[in-house]
Amino acid sequence: MASKLQFLMYFIISVFSIFLAVACTSDNDVPFPDSEAPSIDFEGSALTRGIVNAADDMSAFDVWGWYSPISGTGTARQVFDATLVSRNGTTWTYDNIQRWQQGNSYQFYAIYPSFDAECGYGSASCDQDGIFTINNFDCSKTGDEAVDLMTAVRSVKCGTDGYPGKVSMPFQHELAKVNIKATVEGGNAIVTKITFSGMKTGGNYNSASTDRWSDTKSGSFINETRQPLDTKGVDLLGDMLLIPQNVNNDIKLKVEYILDGVQQTPKEFTLPATVEKWEAGKSYRYTITFKGNNIVFTVNVASWNHSTGGIITVE
């Protein structure tokens, strides 16, 4: 009798052990990284929140990340969720270190600048499909106070034969850079007030939408500082980082100025028709040239950064 009970107990324990092993190794499970695996690290340096022309100009960014088996079976596991990545000396650091898991493919998504009181937006998120959502973005400031909104996407495979190095993030500008400068050819000219109005200076961003920007609001830029002009050119408003948008007759530039000591009748312009749209990652420099009683208005278009074509890589 005792022998039968022992056999029955052994049978039950064996069946339960097999069931437990199968349950713990389901194809839908993705194993956690080994504690001895190298950490997932990012590279770059960071200095300022303003206009970014190179990685050295960047400040902290937020990163999202998931990994799933390279084989294609198994549920993705999230490793980063709006994690703050910031500069510590010459490296990027973050809290709660994550480690590589071999045999998996990783997807990383990032938004610059990181969410804080001066980031220029109310909230930001990214889902597993890499769709960025940014709410209540404000681009009504200029110069050093302007916010250079950028996003980055990076795929990395961690095979079974080793581990990846540090992850570089190829940030791309989501805004257009616009600048107004003035020169004088002959005579003396002083700009006493400049008003640039009618453009979109705020809204909500969704990377999956065709137009990307919605619920936009209009604004203006005004500078009432007296600015004597020269032949080299004077920056009248500072760099403006604006939502990509159509350039139409609603956007106007009004100039109040003194010519050879005499206050002139203010001049108002619509922008040159040669540019129909401000596109993300491009730079638009408008130049007003005072030639006696005549004013010539021109525009030059270029990539934001000639060496990178508008892409800033943190590496």
C-alpha positions as semicolon CSV with decimal commas, in nm:
position;residue;x (nm);y (nm);z (nm)
1;M;0,000;0,000;0,000
2;A;0,281;0,235;0,094
3;S;0,455;0,151;-0,231
4;K;0,141;0,247;-0,432
5;L;0,111;0,579;-0,245
6;Q;0,477;0,658;-0,307
7;F;0,434;0,579;-0,677
8;L;0,122;0,797;-0,696
9;M;0,300;1,090;-0,525
10;Y;0,601;1,051;-0,757
11;F;0,369;1,049;-1,060
12;I;0,184;1,363;-0,948
13;I;0,508;1,551;-0,874
14;S;0,655;1,452;-1,212
15;V;0,348;1,565;-1,404
16;F;0,336;1,894;-1,212
17;S;0,707;1,955;-1,278
18;I;0,662;1,899;-1,651
19;F;0,361;2,133;-1,658
20;L;0,559;2,400;-1,472
21;A;0,853;2,371;-1,708
22;V;0,631;2,403;-2,014
23;A;0,447;2,701;-1,866
24;C;0,772;2,881;-1,791
25;T;0,915;2,832;-2,141
26;S;0,620;2,943;-2,350
27;D;0,698;3,078;-2,697
28;N;0,530;3,401;-2,586
29;D;0,792;3,466;-2,319
30;V;1,109;3,662;-2,383
31;P;1,383;3,585;-2,127
32;F;1,521;3,861;-1,912
33;P;1,882;3,966;-1,981
34;D;2,161;3,788;-1,798
35;S;2,295;4,002;-1,512
36;E;2,645;3,945;-1,651
37;A;2,561;4,083;-1,996
38;P;2,700;4,428;-2,091
39;S;2,477;4,727;-2,024
40;I;2,294;4,911;-2,301
41;D;2,481;5,241;-2,338
42;F;2,442;5,554;-2,549
43;E;2,712;5,789;-2,674
44;G;2,743;6,164;-2,721
45;S;2,785;6,491;-2,531
46;A;2,538;6,759;-2,431
47;L;2,559;7,132;-2,373
48;T;2,246;7,330;-2,454
49;R;1,873;7,311;-2,517
50;G;1,874;7,560;-2,805
51;I;1,948;7,520;-3,175
52;V;2,140;7,201;-3,252
53;N;2,391;7,181;-3,537
54;A;2,597;6,891;-3,396
55;A;2,577;6,630;-3,119
56;D;2,796;6,852;-2,900
57;D;2,507;7,101;-2,884
58;M;2,260;6,852;-2,738
59;S;2,120;6,822;-2,388
60;A;1,932;6,529;-2,232
61;F;1,682;6,326;-2,433
62;D;1,412;6,069;-2,348
63;V;1,431;5,717;-2,487
64;W;1,182;5,432;-2,535
65;G;1,288;5,079;-2,624
66;W;1,164;4,723;-2,679
67;Y;1,325;4,392;-2,769
68;S;1,187;4,071;-2,918
69;P;1,342;3,747;-3,053
70;I;1,521;3,773;-3,387
71;S;1,339;3,451;-3,481
72;G;1,013;3,642;-3,480
73;T;0,841;3,430;-3,213
74;G;0,768;3,576;-2,873
75;T;0,617;3,888;-2,722
76;A;0,821;4,209;-2,717
77;R;0,942;4,332;-2,379
78;Q;0,986;4,702;-2,299
79;V;1,321;4,808;-2,156
80;F;1,294;5,189;-2,174
81;D;0,986;5,403;-2,111
82;A;1,058;5,775;-2,149
83;T;1,387;5,711;-1,973
84;L;1,595;6,024;-1,918
85;V;1,938;5,993;-2,082
86;S;2,168;6,276;-1,978
87;R;2,530;6,381;-1,990
88;N;2,778;6,278;-1,720
89;G;3,117;6,413;-1,820
90;T;3,172;6,290;-2,175
91;T;2,921;6,003;-2,167
92;W;2,545;5,952;-2,163
93;T;2,399;5,792;-1,849
94;Y;2,059;5,686;-1,718
95;D;1,916;5,523;-1,404
96;N;1,813;5,158;-1,371
97;I;2,072;5,012;-1,608
98;Q;1,938;4,775;-1,874
99;R;2,146;4,489;-2,020
100;W;2,158;4,321;-2,357
101;Q;1,975;3,991;-2,415
102;Q;2,134;3,782;-2,689
103;G;1,919;3,651;-2,973
104;N;1,697;3,958;-2,979
105;S;1,626;4,255;-3,200
106;Y;1,600;4,596;-3,029
107;Q;1,406;4,905;-3,132
108;F;1,501;5,239;-2,976
109;Y;1,306;5,566;-3,009
110;A;1,403;5,905;-2,869
111;I;1,276;6,262;-2,839
112;Y;1,496;6,566;-2,788
113;P;1,485;6,767;-2,569
114;S;1,391;6,561;-2,266
115;F;1,064;6,646;-2,095
116;D;1,110;6,913;-1,829
117;A;0,981;7,260;-1,743
118;E;1,159;7,420;-2,042
119;C;1,121;7,154;-2,312
120;G;0,861;7,351;-2,505
121;Y;0,584;7,088;-2,494
122;G;0,320;6,965;-2,250
123;S;0,371;6,590;-2,287
124;A;0,535;6,332;-2,513
125;S;0,507;5,959;-2,571
126;C;0,608;5,683;-2,811
127;D;0,445;5,344;-2,866
128;Q;0,593;5,010;-2,969
129;D;0,532;5,091;-3,337
130;G;0,751;5,399;-3,308
131;I;0,469;5,653;-3,331
132;F;0,568;5,975;-3,156
133;T;0,300;6,194;-2,999
134;I;0,388;6,541;-2,868
135;N;0,120;6,769;-2,725
136;N;0,103;7,146;-2,686
137;F;0,436;7,223;-2,850
138;D;0,532;7,592;-2,842
139;C;0,783;7,737;-3,090
140;S;0,720;8,106;-3,025
141;K;1,070;8,178;-2,888
142;T;1,382;8,275;-3,082
143;G;1,759;8,252;-3,058
144;D;1,898;8,073;-2,752
145;E;1,546;8,025;-2,614
146;A;1,421;7,843;-2,925
147;V;1,354;7,471;-2,880
148;D;1,500;7,239;-3,144
149;L;1,255;6,949;-3,149
150;M;1,410;6,628;-3,283
151;T;1,326;6,256;-3,296
152;A;1,539;5,947;-3,355
153;V;1,479;5,582;-3,445
154;R;1,740;5,305;-3,426
155;S;1,727;4,927;-3,475
156;V;1,999;4,706;-3,325
157;K;2,039;4,327;-3,335
158;C;2,202;4,141;-3,048
159;G;2,302;3,804;-3,191
160;T;2,436;3,498;-3,016
161;D;2,798;3,564;-3,118
162;G;2,855;3,883;-2,916
163;Y;2,708;4,210;-2,795
164;P;2,652;4,544;-2,973
165;G;2,858;4,848;-2,884
166;K;2,716;5,178;-2,767
167;V;2,394;5,282;-2,938
168;S;2,409;5,592;-3,159
169;M;2,083;5,775;-3,221
170;P;2,036;5,955;-3,558
171;F;1,830;6,258;-3,453
172;Q;1,637;6,445;-3,720
173;H;1,499;6,798;-3,697
174;E;1,119;6,811;-3,689
175;L;1,116;7,190;-3,738
176;A;1,226;7,439;-4,002
177;K;1,481;7,710;-3,921
178;V;1,387;8,061;-4,038
179;N;1,599;8,374;-4,011
180;I;1,550;8,737;-4,119
181;K;1,848;8,963;-4,177
182;A;1,890;9,308;-4,332
183;T;2,171;9,483;-4,519
184;V;2,221;9,831;-4,662
185;E;2,389;9,934;-4,987
186;G;2,453;10,307;-4,986
187;G;2,317;10,549;-4,726
188;N;2,244;10,487;-4,359
189;A;1,952;10,273;-4,248
190;I;1,827;10,188;-3,898
191;V;1,551;9,936;-3,838
192;T;1,344;10,058;-3,543
193;K;1,086;9,780;-3,535
194;I;1,039;9,448;-3,712
195;T;0,716;9,244;-3,700
196;F;0,696;8,893;-3,844
197;S;0,344;8,751;-3,816
198;G;0,084;8,505;-3,942
199;M;0,281;8,181;-3,907
200;K;0,200;7,874;-3,698
201;T;0,388;7,880;-3,367
202;G;0,233;7,588;-3,179
203;G;0,037;7,265;-3,206
204;N;0,026;6,889;-3,155
205;Y;0,259;6,644;-3,332
206;N;0,187;6,286;-3,440
207;S;0,445;6,108;-3,655
208;A;0,185;5,871;-3,802
209;S;-0,039;6,149;-3,937
210;T;-0,005;6,266;-4,296
211;D;0,031;6,632;-4,197
212;R;0,197;6,541;-3,864
213;W;0,084;6,870;-3,702
214;S;-0,269;6,947;-3,583
215;D;-0,453;7,196;-3,359
216;T;-0,202;7,461;-3,460
217;K;-0,210;7,820;-3,340
218;S;-0,072;8,133;-3,501
219;G;0,168;8,382;-3,349
220;S;0,416;8,659;-3,424
221;F;0,771;8,775;-3,355
222;I;0,845;9,140;-3,274
223;N;1,171;9,325;-3,208
224;E;1,161;9,696;-3,124
225;T;1,534;9,735;-3,065
226;R;1,703;9,999;-3,286
227;Q;1,933;9,811;-3,520
228;P;2,173;10,008;-3,742
229;L;2,239;9,817;-4,065
230;D;2,565;9,748;-4,245
231;T;2,678;9,578;-4,565
232;K;2,745;9,245;-4,393
233;G;2,392;9,200;-4,263
234;V;2,220;9,227;-3,925
235;D;2,011;8,950;-3,770
236;L;1,676;9,115;-3,694
237;L;1,493;8,848;-3,493
238;G;1,732;8,563;-3,418
239;D;1,683;8,207;-3,543
240;M;1,321;8,089;-3,535
241;L;1,245;7,715;-3,524
242;L;0,899;7,676;-3,671
243;I;0,645;7,406;-3,743
244;P;0,669;7,292;-4,109
245;Q;0,392;7,477;-4,293
246;N;0,279;7,631;-4,618
247;V;0,411;7,980;-4,686
248;N;0,109;8,186;-4,785
249;N;-0,003;8,548;-4,793
250;D;-0,108;8,533;-4,427
251;I;0,260;8,543;-4,331
252;K;0,379;8,903;-4,339
253;L;0,689;9,102;-4,254
254;K;0,652;9,467;-4,149
255;V;0,959;9,693;-4,124
256;E;0,973;10,034;-3,958
257;Y;1,299;10,216;-4,031
258;I;1,496;10,539;-4,056
259;L;1,684;10,620;-4,377
260;D;1,955;10,888;-4,371
261;G;1,807;11,036;-4,054
262;V;1,448;11,048;-4,179
263;Q;1,172;10,823;-4,045
264;Q;1,022;10,635;-4,339
265;T;0,674;10,503;-4,403
266;P;0,661;10,144;-4,272
267;K;0,691;9,874;-4,539
268;E;0,497;9,547;-4,528
269;F;0,584;9,242;-4,737
270;T;0,454;8,896;-4,805
271;L;0,732;8,640;-4,837
272;P;0,892;8,564;-5,176
273;A;0,686;8,313;-5,374
274;T;0,996;8,109;-5,459
275;V;0,944;7,916;-5,132
276;E;0,599;7,758;-5,101
277;K;0,659;7,559;-4,784
278;W;0,891;7,549;-4,484
279;E;1,010;7,188;-4,455
280;A;1,151;7,008;-4,153
281;G;1,529;7,000;-4,143
282;K;1,577;7,292;-4,383
283;S;1,704;7,644;-4,319
284;Y;1,546;7,953;-4,476
285;R;1,733;8,282;-4,464
286;Y;1,537;8,585;-4,584
287;T;1,739;8,899;-4,661
288;I;1,608;9,254;-4,684
289;T;1,845;9,482;-4,874
290;F;1,801;9,859;-4,848
291;K;1,913;10,029;-5,171
292;G;1,831;10,396;-5,134
293;N;1,453;10,426;-5,153
294;N;1,419;10,069;-5,276
295;I;1,403;9,749;-5,071
296;V;1,489;9,409;-5,222
297;F;1,358;9,094;-5,050
298;T;1,527;8,758;-5,125
299;V;1,544;8,409;-4,972
300;N;1,811;8,139;-4,954
301;V;1,729;7,774;-4,877
302;A;1,979;7,517;-4,746
303;S;1,995;7,201;-4,538
304;W;2,006;7,282;-4,170
305;N;2,358;7,144;-4,143
306;H;2,556;7,100;-4,466
307;S;2,775;6,822;-4,325
308;T;2,484;6,607;-4,203
309;G;2,193;6,705;-4,423
310;G;1,982;6,789;-4,120
311;I;2,056;6,470;-3,924
312;I;2,236;6,486;-3,588
313;T;2,382;6,153;-3,473
314;V;2,452;6,092;-3,105
315;E;2,744;5,850;-3,109
